[in-house]
Short mmCIF file of C-alpha atoms in Angstrom, two decimals:
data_model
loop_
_atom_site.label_atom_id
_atom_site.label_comp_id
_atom_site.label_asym_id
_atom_site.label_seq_id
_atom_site.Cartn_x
_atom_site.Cartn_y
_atom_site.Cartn_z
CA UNK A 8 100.85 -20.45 91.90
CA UNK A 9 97.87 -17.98 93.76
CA UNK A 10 97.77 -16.29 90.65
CA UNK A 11 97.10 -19.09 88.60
CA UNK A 12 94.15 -20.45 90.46
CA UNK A 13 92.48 -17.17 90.90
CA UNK A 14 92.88 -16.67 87.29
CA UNK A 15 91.58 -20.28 86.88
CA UNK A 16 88.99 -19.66 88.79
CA UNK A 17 87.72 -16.25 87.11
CA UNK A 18 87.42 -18.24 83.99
CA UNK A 19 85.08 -20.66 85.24
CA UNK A 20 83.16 -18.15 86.94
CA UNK A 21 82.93 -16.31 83.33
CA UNK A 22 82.02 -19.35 81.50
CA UNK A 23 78.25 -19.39 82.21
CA UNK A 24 78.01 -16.09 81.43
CA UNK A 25 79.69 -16.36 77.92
CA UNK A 26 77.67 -19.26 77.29
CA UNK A 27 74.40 -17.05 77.69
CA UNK A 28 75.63 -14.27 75.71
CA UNK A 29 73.79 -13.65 72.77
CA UNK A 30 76.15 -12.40 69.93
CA UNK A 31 75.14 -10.08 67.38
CA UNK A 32 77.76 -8.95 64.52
CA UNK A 33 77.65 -4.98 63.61
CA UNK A 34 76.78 -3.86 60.28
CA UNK A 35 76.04 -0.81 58.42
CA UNK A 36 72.51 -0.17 58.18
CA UNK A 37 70.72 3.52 56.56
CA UNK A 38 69.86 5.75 59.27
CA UNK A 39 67.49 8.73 58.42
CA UNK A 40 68.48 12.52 59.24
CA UNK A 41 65.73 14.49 60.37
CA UNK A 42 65.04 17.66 60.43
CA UNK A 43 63.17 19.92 63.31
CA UNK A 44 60.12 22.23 62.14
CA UNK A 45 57.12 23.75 63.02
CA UNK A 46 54.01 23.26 61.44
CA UNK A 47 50.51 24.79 61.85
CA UNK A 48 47.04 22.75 62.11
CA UNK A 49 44.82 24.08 59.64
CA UNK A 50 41.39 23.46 58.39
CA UNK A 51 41.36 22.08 54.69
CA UNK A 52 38.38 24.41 53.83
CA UNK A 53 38.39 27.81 55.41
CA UNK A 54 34.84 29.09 53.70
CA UNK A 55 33.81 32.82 54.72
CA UNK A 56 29.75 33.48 55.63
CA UNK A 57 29.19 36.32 53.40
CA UNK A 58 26.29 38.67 54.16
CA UNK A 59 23.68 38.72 51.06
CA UNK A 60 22.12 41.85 52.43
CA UNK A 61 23.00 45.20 53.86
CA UNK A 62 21.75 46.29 56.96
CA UNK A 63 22.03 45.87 60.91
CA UNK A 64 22.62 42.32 62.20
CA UNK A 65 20.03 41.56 64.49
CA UNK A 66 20.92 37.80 65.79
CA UNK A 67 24.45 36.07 66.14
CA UNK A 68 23.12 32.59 66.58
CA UNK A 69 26.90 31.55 66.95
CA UNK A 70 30.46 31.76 68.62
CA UNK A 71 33.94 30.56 67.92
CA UNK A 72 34.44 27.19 68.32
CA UNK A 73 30.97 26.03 68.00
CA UNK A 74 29.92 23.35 65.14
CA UNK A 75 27.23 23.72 62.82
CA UNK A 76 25.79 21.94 59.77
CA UNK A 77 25.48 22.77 55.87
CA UNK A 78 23.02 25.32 56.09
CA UNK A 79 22.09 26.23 59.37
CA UNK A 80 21.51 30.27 59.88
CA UNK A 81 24.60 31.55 61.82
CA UNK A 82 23.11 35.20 61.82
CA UNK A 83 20.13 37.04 60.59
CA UNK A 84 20.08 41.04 59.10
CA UNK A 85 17.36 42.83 58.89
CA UNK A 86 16.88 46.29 56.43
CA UNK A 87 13.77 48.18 57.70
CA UNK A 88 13.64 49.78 54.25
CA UNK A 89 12.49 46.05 53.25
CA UNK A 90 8.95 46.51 55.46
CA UNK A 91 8.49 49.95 54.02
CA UNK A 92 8.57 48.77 50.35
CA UNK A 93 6.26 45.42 51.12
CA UNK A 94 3.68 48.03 52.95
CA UNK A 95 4.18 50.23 49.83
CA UNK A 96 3.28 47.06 47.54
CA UNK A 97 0.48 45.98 49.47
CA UNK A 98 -1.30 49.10 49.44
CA UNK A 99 -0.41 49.13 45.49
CA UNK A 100 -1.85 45.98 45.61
CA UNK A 101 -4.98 46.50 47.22
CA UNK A 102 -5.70 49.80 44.70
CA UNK A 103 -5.05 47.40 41.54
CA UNK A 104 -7.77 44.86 43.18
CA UNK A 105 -10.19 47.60 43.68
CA UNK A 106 -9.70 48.64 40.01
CA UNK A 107 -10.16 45.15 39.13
CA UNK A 108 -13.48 44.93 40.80
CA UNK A 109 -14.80 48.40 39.15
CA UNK A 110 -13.34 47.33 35.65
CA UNK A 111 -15.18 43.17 35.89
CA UNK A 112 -18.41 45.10 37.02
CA UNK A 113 -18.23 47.55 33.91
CA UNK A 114 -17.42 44.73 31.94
CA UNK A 115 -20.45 42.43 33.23
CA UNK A 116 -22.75 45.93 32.85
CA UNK A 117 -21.59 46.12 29.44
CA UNK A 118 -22.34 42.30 28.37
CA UNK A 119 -25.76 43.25 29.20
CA UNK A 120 -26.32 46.03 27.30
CA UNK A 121 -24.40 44.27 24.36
CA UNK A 122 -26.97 41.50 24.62
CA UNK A 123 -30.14 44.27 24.44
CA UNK A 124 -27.89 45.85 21.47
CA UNK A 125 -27.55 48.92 23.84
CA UNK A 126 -24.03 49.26 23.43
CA UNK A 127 -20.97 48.35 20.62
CA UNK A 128 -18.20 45.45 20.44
CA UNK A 129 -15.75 47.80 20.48
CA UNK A 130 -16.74 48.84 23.55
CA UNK A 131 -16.90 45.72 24.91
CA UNK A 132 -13.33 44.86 23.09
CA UNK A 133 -12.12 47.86 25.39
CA UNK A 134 -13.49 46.69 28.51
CA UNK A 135 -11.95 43.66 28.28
CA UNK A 136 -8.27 45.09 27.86
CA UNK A 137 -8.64 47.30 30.92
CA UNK A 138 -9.46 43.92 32.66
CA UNK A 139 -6.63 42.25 31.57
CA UNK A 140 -4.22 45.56 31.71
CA UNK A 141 -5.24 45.70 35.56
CA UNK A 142 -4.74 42.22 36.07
CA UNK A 143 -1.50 42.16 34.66
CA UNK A 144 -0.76 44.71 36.70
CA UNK A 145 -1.46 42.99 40.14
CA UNK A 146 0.54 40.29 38.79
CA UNK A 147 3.77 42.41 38.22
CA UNK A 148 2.88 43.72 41.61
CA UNK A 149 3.03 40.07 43.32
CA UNK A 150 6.06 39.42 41.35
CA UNK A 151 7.70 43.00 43.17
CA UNK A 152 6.32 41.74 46.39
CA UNK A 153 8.53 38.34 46.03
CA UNK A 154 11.34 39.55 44.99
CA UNK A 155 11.39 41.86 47.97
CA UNK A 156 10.59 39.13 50.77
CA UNK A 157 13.69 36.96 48.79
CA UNK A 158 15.46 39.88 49.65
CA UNK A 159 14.29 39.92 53.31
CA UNK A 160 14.76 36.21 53.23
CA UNK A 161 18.45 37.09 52.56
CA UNK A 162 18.93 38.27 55.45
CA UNK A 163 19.55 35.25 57.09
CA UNK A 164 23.32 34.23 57.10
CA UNK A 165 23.57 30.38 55.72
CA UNK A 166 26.90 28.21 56.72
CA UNK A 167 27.94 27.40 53.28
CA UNK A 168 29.37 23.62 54.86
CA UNK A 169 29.60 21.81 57.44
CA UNK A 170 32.37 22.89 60.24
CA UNK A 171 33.82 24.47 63.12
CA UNK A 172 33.01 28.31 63.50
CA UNK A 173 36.25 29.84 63.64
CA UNK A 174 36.16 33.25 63.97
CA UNK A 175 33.05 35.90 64.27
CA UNK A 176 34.76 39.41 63.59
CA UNK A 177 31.24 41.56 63.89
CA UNK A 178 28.78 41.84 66.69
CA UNK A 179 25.16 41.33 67.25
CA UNK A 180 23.50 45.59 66.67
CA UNK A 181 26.58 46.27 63.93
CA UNK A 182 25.73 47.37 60.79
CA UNK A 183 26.95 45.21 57.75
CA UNK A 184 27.25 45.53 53.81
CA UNK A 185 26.31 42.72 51.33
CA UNK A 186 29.61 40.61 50.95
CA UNK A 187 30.84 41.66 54.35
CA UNK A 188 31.84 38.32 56.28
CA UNK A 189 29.93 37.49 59.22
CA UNK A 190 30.99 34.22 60.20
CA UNK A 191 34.52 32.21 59.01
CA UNK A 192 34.19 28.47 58.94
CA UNK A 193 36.94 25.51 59.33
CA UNK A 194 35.49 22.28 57.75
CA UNK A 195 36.60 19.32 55.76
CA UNK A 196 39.05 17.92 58.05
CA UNK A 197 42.59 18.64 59.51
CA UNK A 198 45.52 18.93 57.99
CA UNK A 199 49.13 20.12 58.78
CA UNK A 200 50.88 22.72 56.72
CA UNK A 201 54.70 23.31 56.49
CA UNK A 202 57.19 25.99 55.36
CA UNK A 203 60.25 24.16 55.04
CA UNK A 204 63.81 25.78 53.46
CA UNK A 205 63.74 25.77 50.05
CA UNK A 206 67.66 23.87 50.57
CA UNK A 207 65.79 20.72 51.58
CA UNK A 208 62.71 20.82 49.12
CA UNK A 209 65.13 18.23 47.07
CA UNK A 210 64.84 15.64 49.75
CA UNK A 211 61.13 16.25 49.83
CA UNK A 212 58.97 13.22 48.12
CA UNK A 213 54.99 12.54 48.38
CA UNK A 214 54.23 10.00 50.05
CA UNK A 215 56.99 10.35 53.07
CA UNK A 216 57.08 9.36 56.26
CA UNK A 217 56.62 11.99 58.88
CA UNK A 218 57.23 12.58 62.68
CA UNK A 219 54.60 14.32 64.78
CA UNK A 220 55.21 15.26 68.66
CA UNK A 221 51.60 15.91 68.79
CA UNK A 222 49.61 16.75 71.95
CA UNK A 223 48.52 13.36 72.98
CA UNK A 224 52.43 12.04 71.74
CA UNK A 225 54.41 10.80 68.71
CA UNK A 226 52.33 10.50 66.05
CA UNK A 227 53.45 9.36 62.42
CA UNK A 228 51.84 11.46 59.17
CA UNK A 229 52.25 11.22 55.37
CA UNK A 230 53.47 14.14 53.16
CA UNK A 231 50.33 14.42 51.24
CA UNK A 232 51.39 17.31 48.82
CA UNK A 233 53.68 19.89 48.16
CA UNK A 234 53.38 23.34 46.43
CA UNK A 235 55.49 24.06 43.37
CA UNK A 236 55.35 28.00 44.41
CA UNK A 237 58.29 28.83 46.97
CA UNK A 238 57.48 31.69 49.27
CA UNK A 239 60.28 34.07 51.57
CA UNK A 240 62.70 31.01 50.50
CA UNK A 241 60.59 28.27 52.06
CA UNK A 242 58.83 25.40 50.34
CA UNK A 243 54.85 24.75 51.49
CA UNK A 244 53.80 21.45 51.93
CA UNK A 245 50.50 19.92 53.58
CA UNK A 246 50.86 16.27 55.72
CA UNK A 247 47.90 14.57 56.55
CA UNK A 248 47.52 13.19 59.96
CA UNK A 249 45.04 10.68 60.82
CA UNK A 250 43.64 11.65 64.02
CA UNK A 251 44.65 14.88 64.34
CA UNK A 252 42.77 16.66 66.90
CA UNK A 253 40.35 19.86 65.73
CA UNK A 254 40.13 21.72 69.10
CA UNK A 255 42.73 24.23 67.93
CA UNK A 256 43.07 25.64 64.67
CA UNK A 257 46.63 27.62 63.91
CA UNK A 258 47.98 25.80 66.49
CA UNK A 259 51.90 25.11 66.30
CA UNK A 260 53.32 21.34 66.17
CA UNK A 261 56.72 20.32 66.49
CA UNK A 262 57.15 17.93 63.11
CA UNK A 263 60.47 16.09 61.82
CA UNK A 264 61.26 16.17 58.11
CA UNK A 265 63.50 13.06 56.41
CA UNK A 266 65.82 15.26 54.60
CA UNK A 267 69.03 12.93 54.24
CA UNK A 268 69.99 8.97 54.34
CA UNK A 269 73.30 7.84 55.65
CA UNK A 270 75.08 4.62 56.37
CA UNK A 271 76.02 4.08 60.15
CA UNK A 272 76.94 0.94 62.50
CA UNK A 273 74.39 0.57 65.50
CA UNK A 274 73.88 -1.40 67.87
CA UNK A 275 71.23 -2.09 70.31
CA UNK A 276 70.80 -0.05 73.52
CA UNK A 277 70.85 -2.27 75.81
CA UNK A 278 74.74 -3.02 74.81
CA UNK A 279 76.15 0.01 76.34
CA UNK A 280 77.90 -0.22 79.20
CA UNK A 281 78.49 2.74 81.03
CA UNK A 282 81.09 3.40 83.68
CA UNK A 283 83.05 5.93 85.21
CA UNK A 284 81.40 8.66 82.42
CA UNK A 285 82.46 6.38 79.86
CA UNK A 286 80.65 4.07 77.25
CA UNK A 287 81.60 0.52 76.54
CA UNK A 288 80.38 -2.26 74.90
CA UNK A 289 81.23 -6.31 75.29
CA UNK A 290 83.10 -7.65 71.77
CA UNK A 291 83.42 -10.85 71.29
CA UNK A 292 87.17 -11.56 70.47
CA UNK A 293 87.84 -15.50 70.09
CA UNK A 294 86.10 -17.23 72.86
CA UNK A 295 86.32 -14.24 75.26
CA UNK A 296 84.25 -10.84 75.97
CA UNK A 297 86.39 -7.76 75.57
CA UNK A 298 85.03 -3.96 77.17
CA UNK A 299 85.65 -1.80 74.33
CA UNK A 300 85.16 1.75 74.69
CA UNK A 301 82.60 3.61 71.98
CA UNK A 302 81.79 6.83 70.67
CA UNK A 303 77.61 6.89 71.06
CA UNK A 304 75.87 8.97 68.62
CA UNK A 305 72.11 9.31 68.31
CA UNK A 306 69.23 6.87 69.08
CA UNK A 307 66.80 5.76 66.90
CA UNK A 308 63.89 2.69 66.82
CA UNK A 309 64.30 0.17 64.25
CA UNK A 310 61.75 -2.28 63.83
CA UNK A 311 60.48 -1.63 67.22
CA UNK A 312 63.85 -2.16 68.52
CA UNK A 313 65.90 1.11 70.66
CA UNK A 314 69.26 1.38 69.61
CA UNK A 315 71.81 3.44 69.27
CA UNK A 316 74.18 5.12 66.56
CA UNK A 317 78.29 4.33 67.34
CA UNK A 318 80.67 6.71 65.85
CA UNK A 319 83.95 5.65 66.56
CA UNK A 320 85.43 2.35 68.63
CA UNK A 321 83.43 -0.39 65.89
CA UNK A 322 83.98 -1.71 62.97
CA UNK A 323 81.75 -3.68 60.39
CA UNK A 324 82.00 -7.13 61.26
CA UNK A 325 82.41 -6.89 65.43
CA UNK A 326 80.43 -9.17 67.56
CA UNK A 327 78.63 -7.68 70.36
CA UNK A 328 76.95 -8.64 72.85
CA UNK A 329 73.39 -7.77 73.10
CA UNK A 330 72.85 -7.14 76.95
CA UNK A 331 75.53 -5.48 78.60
CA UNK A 332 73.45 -5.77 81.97
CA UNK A 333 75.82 -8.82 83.10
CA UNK A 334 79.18 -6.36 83.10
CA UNK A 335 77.54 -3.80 85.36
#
């Protein structure tokens, strides 16, 4: 007869709580399998500052990491031979203009005479060619002269874009050749780019979702393209990021790759039960709340939900209960 009221009494006790127990029934939903890999932060444009003339580099107006607009001078070089040959032009310059002088004064001297009938046209005729001979002349001379300050002007190393100075592999007093690169640039954004095995390049799609454990946290990117050229048995691909920070180019992130879909029964995390080292979970069987004991597998957020994966002790269809707190 103790038995029976005790047994009486647990029921009533349990009552409330089955009353407040929300219910949810267990079916399969597609889980995603990802896949761990590294991938490297790189700049989409990687443009080298070429040097347009030979000769020692006199200024470094840059270092790594520093930004710098379309055109602004990273570096200047100078070639001494430059001065030499503009002094050499000027002073074939100034001999042409004293020529000039001599031949107009000749040529003004012989007007003159022409008008007293002193002298002949084609004297005069020849006068006038040497004038324009020496004039000509001068003006191949200026035309020298600019072509060697454009080559001085040369000198100065241009960033070909906009961007973050990556690397500097000379020294201000080295001595450079023209195409030698002074300065390597990082500009037109931030991207991610992956080698994954060429086994999952099948389960690979544009457009995919992908997980980032970036350094300020999870971050979600899109699989923005990938290469049709496999290299060392791994596919490249490039995922944009929105966000991504610039500070470090080359860096390493740990990214996670969709590369299977699978059916699986879940349920939400805050059913589990855990005691003694084992997992449970409260199913609803009739009007009572049965402990069951369950496999967990791997958790995963759906819809902003936690739960987690069960692999063995469910069964499409179960009723669970959603908040295992109460049987703790």
């Amino acid at each position: 007869m103790g038995r029976v009221i005790l047994l009486a009494l647990a029921l009533v006790l349990a009552a409330p709580h089955m009353a407040r127990a929300e219910l949810l029934e267990v079916r399969p939903v597609q889980l995603t399998d990802w896949k761990a890999v590294f991938g490297r932060v790189e700049a989409r444009d990687r443009l080298p500052a070429r040097a347009r003339l030979g000769g020692t580099l006199t200024e470094l107006a840059v270092k790594e990491g520093d930004l710098v607009e379309a055109g602004a001078v990273l570096a200047r070089i100078t070639d001494q031979k430059l001065e030499f040959q503009l002094s050499a032009i000027d002073a074939q310059k100034d001999s042409l203009a004293a020529q000039l002088a001599n031949a107009e004064a000749e040529l003004k001297r012989g007007e003159d005479l022409l008008a007293r009938g002193v002298t002949t046209v084609q004297r005069m005729d020849a006068l006038r060619t040497q004038v324009d001979v020496i004039k000509g002349q001068i003006a191949a001379v200026e035309a020298e002269r600019r072509v060697v300050e454009q080559q001085a002007a040369e000198g100065a190393v241009l960033a070909p874009a906009a961007g973050r100075v990556l690397e500097v592999p000379v020294a201000a007093g080295a001595v450079v050749m023209p195409g030698e690169v002074v300065v390597t640039l990082g500009g037109g954004g931030i991207f991610l780019r992956l080698a994954v095995p060429e086994r999952h390049a099948a389960t690979l799609a544009e457009g995919d979702a992908i997980r980032i454990e970036g350094p300020a946290g999870p971050q979600e990117g899109r699989l923005e393209r990938i290469y049709p050229m496999i290299e060392n048995g791994r596919v490249v691909a490039d995922v944009a990021v929105p966000g991504l920070p610039e500070d470090f180019v080359d860096a390493r992130v740990l990214v996670r790759l969709p590369i299977a879909s699978r059916s699986a029964l879940v349920v939400p995390e805050t059913a589990l039960i855990r005691r003694s080292g084992l997992d449970f979970v409260a199913v609803a069987e009739g009007d009572a709340l049965t402990l069951r004991a369950v496999v967990p597998g791997s958790r995963e957020v759906i819809d902003g939900v936690a739960v987690v994966e069960i692999l063995s002790g469910l069964i499409p269809g179960d009723r669970v209960e959603t908040d295992g707190a109460g049987h703790d």
